Amino acid sequence: MLNGKRILLVIGGGIAAFKSLELIRLIRKSGGSVTPVLTRAAQEFVTPLSASALAADKVYTDLFDLTDEAEMGHIELSRSADLVVVCPATADFIAKMAGGHADDLASTLLMATDTPVMIAPAMNVRMWLHPANQRNIATLKADGIARTGPDEGDMACGEFGPGRLAEPQDILDAILARLANGPLSGKHIILTSGPTHEPIDPVRYIANRSSGAQGAALASALVRLGARVSFITGPATVPPPPGVAVTRVETADQMLNAVQAVLPADAAIFAAAVADWHVTDASTGKIKKDKTGKPPALKLAENPDILATVAKMKNRPGLVIGFAAETDDVLANATAKRKRKGCDWIVANDVSPETGIMGGDENAVTVIDDNGAETWPRAAKHDVARRLAGRIAEALK
Ligand code: CTP
């Protein structure tokens, strides 16, 4: 939650400006307050009145509004916020920021502020990729300005590619990651997610159907409660949420190394569907078909068990949580797995194809700990994540 945190929201002039209104609503719903500042161009896309109505606050538009200067000077306006968010940040506005211009209220505020700044860029794909814009983005990064997005996808101009404004919910998550003072503030949580890929040769690999959806939802729920999340992910189809420190890996071996590199932690959650085996003699060249029609024999060896390894370490996190993907005897198998792996909790789920859970949007889990098993009703993976994050926050109190 944002619990009274103040956001100064600079709305730039682009077709995505209307989405900043949704962002205002989400920030306020999270308990934060918003003071909107509209550039002249932004007023072509959204009216000051709608921004003001949603923010329930005065909207600032012009540097030379003397009444405003009497009420609150631009220096004070820029410094009374906990975070300045520029959304959408257009190519032109980004260029102004990178060049240190101060020729209107919005750019002057950004020059005068000593508060952290975050931008959410939105522009045509060619503009985003243009060397001048990329140079400006690199300058802002070097200046310590945080960035969310842009996303890749269909754009209002009919083209496809990077440049689309990040979803308002994702921008809110990034804001929460910086400002939230929830029950997990100050806690470091490691989270593994997605499948692993174990190479057979340079073009083929052993994999599984994990999309990484449950791991990504859980990361986002933990961030919302204020946790610092180290998110270690295999090649998942669902992207990592904003606000987490991402390490991308491919194999189980790499995942174990990445986890060990970010220890110590208050909790570690192993939501990854790690491949159980790797090919011992993975070929460095592409394996060709045998002329006799004989298929190649793959020699497999067991992968390190990341969860069991971490659970047995001396500097083990205080709370270690595993997932158990089962198709038969879910409860019995998961209970045995918890013991065998030495984790504190195990979150069991039935991944039989008829449940549609693996790769789907919903999950039905049973959480097993020292006190027994607790079965939760089937729900959206995001809801399961929120409930689990709440239970983790209770346990880490
Ligand atoms: N896990 C892990 N490293 C592995 C295998 C699994 O960290 N090499 C973790 C998973 O992230 C999960 C838990 O162990 O939290 C259980 O994973 P699961 O695939 O259900 O169990 P397995 O150990 O693979 O056991 P089995 O295949 O016999 O069911």
GROMACS .gro file of N, CA and C in nm, residues 9 11-25 38 41-47 50-51 54 87-88 122 156 164-168:
model
  108
    9LEU      N    1   0.249   1.364  -1.061
    9LEU     CA    2   0.234   1.293  -1.188
    9LEU      C    3   0.240   1.392  -1.304
   11ILE      N    4   0.199   1.454  -1.674
   11ILE     CA    5   0.133   1.388  -1.788
   11ILE      C    6   0.181   1.454  -1.916
   12GLY      N    7   0.246   1.374  -2.000
   12GLY     CA    8   0.300   1.425  -2.126
   12GLY      C    9   0.195   1.417  -2.236
   13GLY      N   10   0.223   1.481  -2.347
   13GLY     CA   11   0.125   1.491  -2.456
   13GLY      C   12   0.141   1.382  -2.559
   14GLY      N   13   0.074   1.269  -2.537
   14GLY     CA   14   0.076   1.161  -2.636
   14GLY      C   15  -0.058   1.092  -2.632
   15ILE      N   16  -0.080   1.008  -2.733
   15ILE     CA   17  -0.208   0.939  -2.743
   15ILE      C   18  -0.235   0.852  -2.619
   16ALA      N   19  -0.126   0.809  -2.551
   16ALA     CA   20  -0.142   0.723  -2.432
   16ALA      C   21  -0.177   0.803  -2.307
   17ALA      N   22  -0.187   0.936  -2.322
   17ALA     CA   23  -0.211   1.020  -2.203
   17ALA      C   24  -0.337   0.979  -2.127
   18PHE      N   25  -0.436   0.927  -2.202
   18PHE     CA   26  -0.562   0.891  -2.134
   18PHE      C   27  -0.538   0.782  -2.029
   19LYS      N   28  -0.434   0.698  -2.052
   19LYS     CA   29  -0.407   0.590  -1.956
   19LYS      C   30  -0.356   0.645  -1.822
   20SER      N   31  -0.306   0.769  -1.823
   20SER     CA   32  -0.257   0.826  -1.697
   20SER      C   33  -0.374   0.850  -1.601
   21LEU      N   34  -0.495   0.864  -1.658
   21LEU     CA   35  -0.612   0.881  -1.571
   21LEU      C   36  -0.638   0.753  -1.492
   22GLU      N   37  -0.620   0.640  -1.559
   22GLU     CA   38  -0.635   0.511  -1.490
   22GLU      C   39  -0.527   0.496  -1.383
   23LEU      N   40  -0.406   0.546  -1.414
   23LEU     CA   41  -0.298   0.540  -1.316
   23LEU      C   42  -0.333   0.622  -1.191
   24ILE      N   43  -0.393   0.739  -1.213
   24ILE     CA   44  -0.434   0.822  -1.098
   24ILE      C   45  -0.529   0.742  -1.009
   25ARG      N   46  -0.625   0.674  -1.074
   25ARG     CA   47  -0.725   0.597  -0.999
   25ARG      C   48  -0.656   0.485  -0.918
   38LEU      N   49   0.000   1.887  -1.609
   38LEU     CA   50  -0.020   1.857  -1.751
   38LEU      C   51   0.067   1.948  -1.836
   41ALA      N   52   0.090   2.007  -2.439
   41ALA     CA   53   0.047   1.905  -2.535
   41ALA      C   54  -0.047   1.803  -2.471
   42ALA      N   55  -0.024   1.774  -2.343
   42ALA     CA   56  -0.110   1.676  -2.274
   42ALA      C   57  -0.255   1.722  -2.274
   43GLN      N   58  -0.273   1.854  -2.268
   43GLN     CA   59  -0.409   1.908  -2.260
   43GLN      C   60  -0.486   1.888  -2.390
   44GLU      N   61  -0.414   1.849  -2.497
   44GLU     CA   62  -0.483   1.815  -2.622
   44GLU      C   63  -0.547   1.676  -2.611
   45PHE      N   64  -0.498   1.595  -2.515
   45PHE     CA   65  -0.544   1.456  -2.505
   45PHE      C   66  -0.633   1.432  -2.383
   46VAL      N   67  -0.603   1.496  -2.270
   46VAL     CA   68  -0.690   1.484  -2.152
   46VAL      C   69  -0.715   1.624  -2.097
   47THR      N   70  -0.828   1.643  -2.037
   47THR     CA   71  -0.857   1.777  -1.985
   47THR      C   72  -0.809   1.788  -1.841
   50SER      N   73  -1.067   1.649  -1.595
   50SER     CA   74  -1.079   1.506  -1.565
   50SER      C   75  -0.965   1.461  -1.474
   51ALA      N   76  -0.844   1.512  -1.498
   51ALA     CA   77  -0.731   1.475  -1.411
   51ALA      C   78  -0.757   1.522  -1.269
   54LEU      N   79  -1.033   1.307  -1.092
   54LEU     CA   80  -0.987   1.175  -1.048
   54LEU      C   81  -0.887   1.186  -0.934
   87CYS      N   82   0.428   1.024  -1.702
   87CYS     CA   83   0.348   0.922  -1.771
   87CYS      C   84   0.238   0.986  -1.854
   88PRO      N   85   0.238   0.973  -1.985
   88PRO     CA   86   0.341   0.910  -2.065
   88PRO      C   87   0.460   1.004  -2.084
  122ALA      N   88   0.624   0.633  -2.385
  122ALA     CA   89   0.526   0.586  -2.484
  122ALA      C   90   0.549   0.665  -2.611
  156ALA      N   91  -0.114   0.254  -3.140
  156ALA     CA   92  -0.224   0.333  -3.194
  156ALA      C   93  -0.197   0.372  -3.339
  164ARG      N   94   0.493   0.098  -2.669
  164ARG     CA   95   0.361   0.114  -2.608
  164ARG      C   96   0.375   0.139  -2.458
  165LEU      N   97   0.295   0.230  -2.406
  165LEU     CA   98   0.300   0.260  -2.263
  165LEU      C   99   0.277   0.132  -2.182
  166ALA      N  100   0.356   0.113  -2.075
  166ALA     CA  101   0.334  -0.001  -1.985
  166ALA      C  102   0.192   0.007  -1.931
  167GLU      N  103   0.135  -0.107  -1.897
  167GLU     CA  104   0.000  -0.108  -1.841
  167GLU      C  105  -0.001  -0.028  -1.709
  168PRO      N  106  -0.107   0.050  -1.684
  168PRO     CA  107  -0.113   0.127  -1.559
  168PRO      C  108  -0.088   0.042  -1.435
   0.00000   0.00000   0.00000
